[in-house]
mmCIF file of C-alpha atoms and ligand atoms in Angstrom:
data_model
loop_
_atom_site.group_PDB
_atom_site.id
_atom_site.type_symbol
_atom_site.label_atom_id
_atom_site.label_comp_id
_atom_site.label_asym_id
_atom_site.label_seq_id
_atom_site.Cartn_x
_atom_site.Cartn_y
_atom_site.Cartn_z
ATOM 1 C CA MET D 1 0.000 0.000 0.000
ATOM 2 C CA LYS D 2 2.814 2.344 0.977
ATOM 3 C CA LYS D 3 4.643 1.565 -2.288
ATOM 4 C CA PHE D 4 1.434 2.264 -4.223
ATOM 5 C CA SER D 5 1.070 5.699 -2.538
ATOM 6 C CA VAL D 6 4.678 6.618 -3.401
ATOM 7 C CA VAL D 7 4.179 5.592 -7.052
ATOM 8 C CA LEU D 8 0.926 7.585 -7.164
ATOM 9 C CA LEU D 9 2.631 10.621 -5.628
ATOM 10 C CA LEU D 10 5.449 10.418 -8.168
ATOM 11 C CA LEU D 11 2.956 10.057 -11.038
ATOM 12 C CA VAL D 12 1.015 13.097 -9.845
ATOM 13 C CA SER D 13 4.242 15.131 -9.570
ATOM 14 C CA VAL D 14 5.425 14.025 -12.995
ATOM 15 C CA CYS D 15 2.039 14.886 -14.565
ATOM 16 C CA ALA D 16 1.920 18.269 -12.829
ATOM 17 C CA ARG D 17 5.308 19.083 -14.296
ATOM 18 C CA ALA D 18 4.639 17.584 -17.741
ATOM 19 C CA ASN D 19 3.718 20.864 -19.353
ATOM 20 C CA GLU D 20 6.497 22.973 -17.962
ATOM 21 C CA ASN D 21 9.352 21.986 -20.224
ATOM 22 C CA PHE D 22 10.333 19.145 -17.960
ATOM 23 C CA PRO D 23 13.468 17.304 -19.195
ATOM 24 C CA GLU D 24 13.016 13.586 -19.658
ATOM 25 C CA MET D 25 14.602 11.644 -16.818
ATOM 26 C CA ASN D 26 16.856 9.392 -18.881
ATOM 27 C CA ASP D 27 20.534 8.504 -19.108
ATOM 28 C CA LYS D 28 20.989 10.500 -22.320
ATOM 29 C CA ASN D 29 19.908 13.640 -20.454
ATOM 30 C CA GLY D 30 22.221 12.701 -17.582
ATOM 31 C CA TYR D 31 19.571 11.612 -15.124
ATOM 32 C CA VAL D 32 20.883 9.660 -12.135
ATOM 33 C CA GLU D 33 18.732 7.901 -9.541
ATOM 34 C CA PRO D 34 19.228 9.713 -6.211
ATOM 35 C CA PHE D 35 20.896 7.808 -3.398
ATOM 36 C CA GLN D 36 21.924 8.098 0.233
ATOM 37 C CA MET D 37 25.626 8.578 0.980
ATOM 38 C CA PHE D 38 25.540 9.173 4.745
ATOM 39 C CA ASP D 39 22.900 9.183 7.494
ATOM 40 C CA ASP D 40 22.358 12.850 6.671
ATOM 41 C CA VAL D 41 23.663 13.340 3.087
ATOM 42 C CA TYR D 42 21.966 12.380 -0.187
ATOM 43 C CA TYR D 43 23.038 12.721 -3.812
ATOM 44 C CA VAL D 44 20.371 14.480 -5.888
ATOM 45 C CA GLY D 45 22.618 15.638 -8.751
ATOM 46 C CA ASP D 46 22.959 14.387 -12.315
ATOM 47 C CA LYS D 47 25.660 12.592 -14.307
ATOM 48 C CA TRP D 48 27.834 15.694 -14.724
ATOM 49 C CA VAL D 49 27.126 18.075 -11.867
ATOM 50 C CA SER D 50 26.691 17.291 -8.183
ATOM 51 C CA SER D 51 23.902 18.434 -5.935
ATOM 52 C CA TYR D 52 23.737 17.249 -2.353
ATOM 53 C CA ALA D 53 20.826 17.337 0.085
ATOM 54 C CA VAL D 54 21.994 17.581 3.693
ATOM 55 C CA GLU D 55 19.504 16.809 6.438
ATOM 56 C CA THR D 56 19.454 18.991 9.559
ATOM 57 C CA ASN D 57 17.076 19.146 12.546
ATOM 58 C CA THR D 58 14.969 21.741 10.737
ATOM 59 C CA GLY D 59 14.889 20.356 7.193
ATOM 60 C CA LEU D 60 17.182 20.160 4.206
ATOM 61 C CA VAL D 61 20.095 22.173 2.874
ATOM 62 C CA ILE D 62 20.715 21.848 -0.866
ATOM 63 C CA ILE D 63 24.303 22.362 -2.020
ATOM 64 C CA ASP D 64 24.366 23.442 -5.692
ATOM 65 C CA THR D 65 21.365 23.296 -7.977
ATOM 66 C CA LEU D 66 22.351 21.988 -11.469
ATOM 67 C CA ASP D 67 21.771 23.616 -14.836
ATOM 68 C CA PHE D 68 18.206 24.659 -15.496
ATOM 69 C CA PRO D 69 15.872 22.898 -16.426
ATOM 70 C CA TYR D 70 17.596 19.760 -15.029
ATOM 71 C CA SER D 71 17.194 21.382 -11.598
ATOM 72 C CA LYS D 72 13.542 20.363 -11.899
ATOM 73 C CA TRP D 73 14.672 16.812 -11.123
ATOM 74 C CA ILE D 74 15.751 17.813 -7.608
ATOM 75 C CA PRO D 75 12.214 17.930 -6.069
ATOM 76 C CA ILE D 76 11.426 14.579 -7.769
ATOM 77 C CA ASN D 77 14.636 13.131 -6.345
ATOM 78 C CA LEU D 78 13.696 14.341 -2.869
ATOM 79 C CA GLU D 79 10.336 12.600 -3.270
ATOM 80 C CA LYS D 80 12.031 9.394 -4.380
ATOM 81 C CA LEU D 81 14.168 9.540 -1.242
ATOM 82 C CA GLY D 82 11.093 10.090 0.952
ATOM 83 C CA LEU D 83 12.311 13.575 1.910
ATOM 84 C CA GLU D 84 9.494 15.560 0.283
ATOM 85 C CA LYS D 85 7.934 16.600 3.596
ATOM 86 C CA LYS D 86 11.144 18.217 4.854
ATOM 87 C CA PRO D 87 11.377 21.951 4.220
ATOM 88 C CA VAL D 88 14.329 23.046 2.104
ATOM 89 C CA THR D 89 15.496 25.784 4.440
ATOM 90 C CA HIS D 90 18.701 26.792 2.624
ATOM 91 C CA ILE D 91 20.284 26.642 -0.809
ATOM 92 C CA LEU D 92 24.055 27.037 -0.877
ATOM 93 C CA ALA D 93 25.351 27.841 -4.373
ATOM 94 C CA THR D 94 29.129 27.454 -4.445
ATOM 95 C CA HIS D 95 29.685 29.794 -7.403
ATOM 96 C CA GLY D 96 27.916 31.687 -10.140
ATOM 97 C CA HIS D 97 28.260 29.283 -13.080
ATOM 98 C CA SER D 98 24.922 28.144 -14.471
ATOM 99 C CA ASP D 99 25.539 24.446 -13.717
ATOM 100 C CA HIS D 100 25.656 25.245 -9.983
ATOM 101 C CA VAL D 101 23.258 28.159 -9.668
ATOM 102 C CA GLY D 102 20.864 27.489 -12.590
ATOM 103 C CA GLY D 103 18.132 26.040 -10.377
ATOM 104 C CA ALA D 104 18.582 28.233 -7.296
ATOM 105 C CA GLN D 105 15.777 30.668 -8.144
ATOM 106 C CA TYR D 106 13.467 27.816 -9.215
ATOM 107 C CA LEU D 107 14.014 25.927 -5.960
ATOM 108 C CA GLN D 108 13.836 29.133 -3.920
ATOM 109 C CA ALA D 109 10.407 29.868 -5.465
ATOM 110 C CA GLU D 110 9.271 26.263 -4.907
ATOM 111 C CA TYR D 111 10.396 26.002 -1.268
ATOM 112 C CA GLY D 112 10.853 29.563 0.010
ATOM 113 C CA SER D 113 14.470 28.695 0.855
ATOM 114 C CA LYS D 114 17.169 31.153 1.876
ATOM 115 C CA VAL D 115 19.921 31.375 -0.741
ATOM 116 C CA VAL D 116 23.515 31.732 0.385
ATOM 117 C CA MET D 117 26.254 32.901 -2.048
ATOM 118 C CA THR D 118 29.276 35.172 -2.176
ATOM 119 C CA SER D 119 28.691 38.646 -3.522
ATOM 120 C CA LYS D 120 30.917 37.980 -6.576
ATOM 121 C CA GLY D 121 29.211 34.618 -7.062
ATOM 122 C CA HIS D 122 25.868 36.389 -7.204
ATOM 123 C CA ASP D 123 27.205 38.962 -9.703
ATOM 124 C CA LEU D 124 28.335 36.116 -11.964
ATOM 125 C CA ALA D 125 24.983 34.327 -11.529
ATOM 126 C CA LYS D 126 23.210 37.489 -12.727
ATOM 127 C CA GLU D 127 25.528 37.684 -15.775
ATOM 128 C CA GLN D 128 25.017 34.003 -16.590
ATOM 129 C CA ALA D 129 21.249 34.292 -16.173
ATOM 130 C CA GLU D 130 21.223 37.269 -18.528
ATOM 131 C CA LYS D 131 23.076 35.233 -21.168
ATOM 132 C CA SER D 132 20.975 32.062 -20.690
ATOM 133 C CA GLU D 133 18.410 31.308 -23.380
ATOM 134 C CA GLY D 134 15.899 28.834 -24.734
ATOM 135 C CA THR D 135 15.075 25.905 -22.494
ATOM 136 C CA ASN D 136 18.133 26.738 -20.349
ATOM 137 C CA LYS D 137 16.854 30.236 -19.569
ATOM 138 C CA PHE D 138 17.003 30.816 -15.812
ATOM 139 C CA LEU D 139 16.642 33.691 -13.394
ATOM 140 C CA PRO D 140 19.207 34.552 -10.743
ATOM 141 C CA PRO D 141 18.132 33.839 -7.155
ATOM 142 C CA ASN D 142 17.587 36.490 -4.516
ATOM 143 C CA VAL D 143 20.476 36.150 -2.136
ATOM 144 C CA ASP D 144 19.457 36.202 1.533
ATOM 145 C CA LEU D 145 22.885 35.808 3.035
ATOM 146 C CA ILE D 146 26.215 36.898 1.587
ATOM 147 C CA VAL D 147 29.116 34.585 2.449
ATOM 148 C CA LYS D 148 31.981 36.111 4.407
ATOM 149 C CA ASP D 149 35.317 34.325 4.630
ATOM 150 C CA GLY D 150 35.540 32.195 7.781
ATOM 151 C CA MET D 151 31.886 32.584 8.741
ATOM 152 C CA THR D 152 29.997 29.770 10.437
ATOM 153 C CA LEU D 153 26.304 29.308 9.762
ATOM 154 C CA GLU D 154 24.306 27.151 12.148
ATOM 155 C CA ILE D 155 21.403 25.474 10.387
ATOM 156 C CA GLY D 156 19.183 23.081 12.338
ATOM 157 C CA GLY D 157 21.939 22.108 14.759
ATOM 158 C CA LYS D 158 24.587 21.674 12.060
ATOM 159 C CA GLN D 159 27.546 24.042 11.765
ATOM 160 C CA PHE D 160 28.542 24.970 8.221
ATOM 161 C CA LYS D 161 31.857 26.784 7.950
ATOM 162 C CA PHE D 162 32.493 28.864 4.817
ATOM 163 C CA TYR D 163 35.745 29.916 3.164
ATOM 164 C CA ILE D 164 36.045 32.168 0.144
ATOM 165 C CA THR D 165 38.355 30.244 -2.213
ATOM 166 C CA PRO D 166 38.630 32.110 -5.535
ATOM 167 C CA GLY D 167 40.412 30.689 -8.570
ATOM 168 C CA HIS D 168 37.847 28.796 -10.620
ATOM 169 C CA THR D 169 35.803 31.989 -10.598
ATOM 170 C CA GLU D 170 36.311 35.110 -8.496
ATOM 171 C CA GLY D 171 33.447 34.211 -6.154
ATOM 172 C CA ASP D 172 33.792 30.517 -5.201
ATOM 173 C CA PHE D 173 33.208 29.460 -1.645
ATOM 174 C CA SER D 174 34.140 26.168 -0.036
ATOM 175 C CA LEU D 175 32.280 24.453 2.743
ATOM 176 C CA ASP D 176 33.400 22.531 5.811
ATOM 177 C CA PHE D 177 30.952 20.507 7.951
ATOM 178 C CA MET D 178 30.412 17.223 9.768
ATOM 179 C CA VAL D 179 28.426 14.307 8.386
ATOM 180 C CA GLN D 180 27.283 11.102 10.090
ATOM 181 C CA ASP D 181 27.839 7.521 9.062
ATOM 182 C CA SER D 182 25.887 5.023 11.217
ATOM 183 C CA GLY D 183 26.075 7.633 13.949
ATOM 184 C CA ALA D 184 29.851 8.226 13.658
ATOM 185 C CA ILE D 185 30.996 11.754 12.800
ATOM 186 C CA HIS D 186 33.251 12.480 9.806
ATOM 187 C CA ARG D 187 34.515 15.786 8.470
ATOM 188 C CA ALA D 188 33.367 16.661 4.942
ATOM 189 C CA PHE D 189 34.556 19.363 2.582
ATOM 190 C CA VAL D 190 33.046 20.850 -0.554
ATOM 191 C CA VAL D 191 35.606 22.636 -2.736
ATOM 192 C CA GLY D 192 33.455 25.232 -4.448
ATOM 193 C CA GLY D 193 35.396 25.542 -7.706
ATOM 194 C CA HIS D 194 38.074 23.095 -8.626
ATOM 195 C CA SER D 195 39.422 23.750 -12.056
ATOM 196 C CA LEU D 196 41.176 26.686 -13.575
ATOM 197 C CA SER D 197 38.990 28.445 -16.103
ATOM 198 C CA ALA D 198 40.667 28.674 -19.513
ATOM 199 C CA LYS D 199 38.808 31.964 -19.982
ATOM 200 C CA LYS D 200 40.399 33.517 -16.885
ATOM 201 C CA PRO D 201 44.080 32.501 -16.635
ATOM 202 C CA GLU D 202 44.674 35.649 -14.547
ATOM 203 C CA LEU D 203 42.955 33.808 -11.676
ATOM 204 C CA ALA D 204 45.707 31.139 -11.640
ATOM 205 C CA ASN D 205 47.606 32.615 -8.684
ATOM 206 C CA GLN D 206 44.444 32.780 -6.604
ATOM 207 C CA PHE D 207 43.584 29.222 -7.637
ATOM 208 C CA PHE D 208 46.891 27.765 -6.392
ATOM 209 C CA LYS D 209 46.692 29.841 -3.198
ATOM 210 C CA SER D 210 43.148 28.601 -2.547
ATOM 211 C CA MET D 211 44.103 24.934 -3.098
ATOM 212 C CA ASP D 212 47.041 25.285 -0.674
ATOM 213 C CA ARG D 213 44.880 27.063 1.873
ATOM 214 C CA ILE D 214 42.170 24.385 1.641
ATOM 215 C CA ARG D 215 44.814 21.681 2.143
ATOM 216 C CA GLU D 216 46.077 23.421 5.285
ATOM 217 C CA ILE D 217 42.548 23.863 6.693
ATOM 218 C CA ALA D 218 41.572 20.285 5.848
ATOM 219 C CA LEU D 219 44.641 18.810 7.560
ATOM 220 C CA LYS D 220 43.699 20.327 10.918
ATOM 221 C CA PRO D 221 42.176 17.641 13.127
ATOM 222 C CA PRO D 222 39.820 15.993 12.626
ATOM 223 C CA VAL D 223 41.306 15.608 9.126
ATOM 224 C CA VAL D 224 38.837 15.773 6.219
ATOM 225 C CA THR D 225 37.875 12.272 5.051
ATOM 226 C CA VAL D 226 34.782 13.030 2.970
ATOM 227 C CA ASN D 227 35.248 14.681 -0.406
ATOM 228 C CA LEU D 228 31.955 16.211 -1.510
ATOM 229 C CA ALA D 229 33.254 17.490 -4.844
ATOM 230 C CA ASN D 230 30.765 19.474 -6.879
ATOM 231 C CA HIS D 231 31.238 17.335 -9.991
ATOM 232 C CA PRO D 232 30.822 13.555 -9.584
ATOM 233 C CA HIS D 233 33.833 12.539 -11.695
ATOM 234 C CA LYS D 234 36.069 14.425 -9.253
ATOM 235 C CA ASN D 235 35.378 12.184 -6.248
ATOM 236 C CA ASP D 236 34.702 8.798 -7.922
ATOM 237 C CA LEU D 237 31.131 9.270 -6.794
ATOM 238 C CA PHE D 238 29.448 6.645 -8.967
ATOM 239 C CA ALA D 239 32.183 4.031 -8.482
ATOM 240 C CA ASN D 240 31.831 4.524 -4.718
ATOM 241 C CA ARG D 241 28.038 4.313 -4.964
ATOM 242 C CA ASP D 242 28.383 0.964 -6.768
ATOM 243 C CA LYS D 243 30.967 -0.255 -4.251
ATOM 244 C CA ARG D 244 28.564 0.612 -1.464
ATOM 245 C CA LYS D 245 25.715 -1.239 -3.203
ATOM 246 C CA SER D 246 27.899 -4.345 -3.383
ATOM 247 C CA GLY D 247 27.854 -4.370 0.415
ATOM 248 C CA VAL D 248 31.395 -3.368 1.491
ATOM 249 C CA ALA D 249 31.830 -3.025 5.263
ATOM 250 C CA VAL D 250 33.264 0.504 5.291
ATOM 251 C CA ASN D 251 31.407 3.371 3.634
ATOM 252 C CA PRO D 252 33.547 4.025 0.502
ATOM 253 C CA PHE D 253 32.672 7.730 0.633
ATOM 254 C CA ILE D 254 34.979 7.925 3.657
ATOM 255 C CA SER D 255 38.579 8.009 2.474
ATOM 256 C CA LYS D 256 41.630 9.744 3.880
ATOM 257 C CA SER D 257 43.388 9.775 0.514
ATOM 258 C CA ASN D 258 40.503 10.753 -1.806
ATOM 259 C CA PHE D 259 40.273 14.401 -0.747
ATOM 260 C CA PHE D 260 44.012 15.189 -0.660
ATOM 261 C CA MET D 261 44.713 13.352 -3.924
ATOM 262 C CA PHE D 262 41.883 15.325 -5.487
ATOM 263 C CA LEU D 263 43.461 18.623 -4.350
ATOM 264 C CA GLU D 264 46.833 17.613 -5.859
ATOM 265 C CA GLN D 265 45.134 16.540 -9.096
ATOM 266 C CA GLN D 266 43.383 19.896 -9.403
ATOM 267 C CA LYS D 267 46.724 21.669 -9.082
ATOM 268 C CA SER D 268 48.386 19.414 -11.682
ATOM 269 C CA LEU D 269 45.491 19.862 -14.107
ATOM 270 C CA ALA D 270 45.638 23.633 -13.631
ATOM 271 C CA LYS D 271 49.403 23.656 -14.310
ATOM 272 C CA GLU D 272 48.876 21.620 -17.501
ATOM 273 C CA LYS D 273 46.189 24.042 -18.609
ATOM 274 C CA LEU D 274 48.508 27.011 -18.049
ATOM 275 C CA VAL D 275 51.271 25.398 -20.146
ATOM 276 C CA LYS D 276 48.788 24.897 -22.999
HETATM 277 ZN ZN1 LIG U 1 32.132 26.412 -12.527
#
């Protein structure tokens, strides 16, 4: 009976969205079934861009919002995970590129969430929204809270620490918080922008400085062991999902080496890009 109600609910949601330029949920479009990573973290992103739902005592925090209109999959994914009754209290958009901020305004309108960005991130979001067109046309969100370097935001009993880490764009922020795995606490980190933009080589110095600073912060105890990269190919997300499905004893999303290797890789890739 319960299964039937969930299917019915999903059908109703799908039908309600059918006329609003809703992208088909298939592999070709990059659709990925949502899944749980930790007691309090879920993957609701697509094949190319990550979006995480973090559960707090007061609801959900969404980190990054995909390119519009693929952002429309996020509410469906929350329903599939049984999280549809939880209010989405906050949307944290790591930087102003459309693949991270494209759905922020849509989700903000749907849930009445507070949007958190850096001021430069918001400026870029407005520029990108202006340039967006056709089915990808999106509006910039209203920002409720501007990120300051080193600020801590308490949301529903969870402490989110923010760092401004420019380099990929001028307005990236990174995020430091604790997640739970079967009740045990682990330190997670989201690097808000992790490749050097070929269009802005002048940001290279800031990029290398940010990567070194993140490394230093992440090495302070308890050392970061959860790499919540904002693109899934950067943290072996799907391979780890499959490993987890196969029933390994330790949660594969917890890895001492994954995060620090990822930081080194981003620096090497950036150096290669500069040489080119
Ligand atoms: Zn970007």
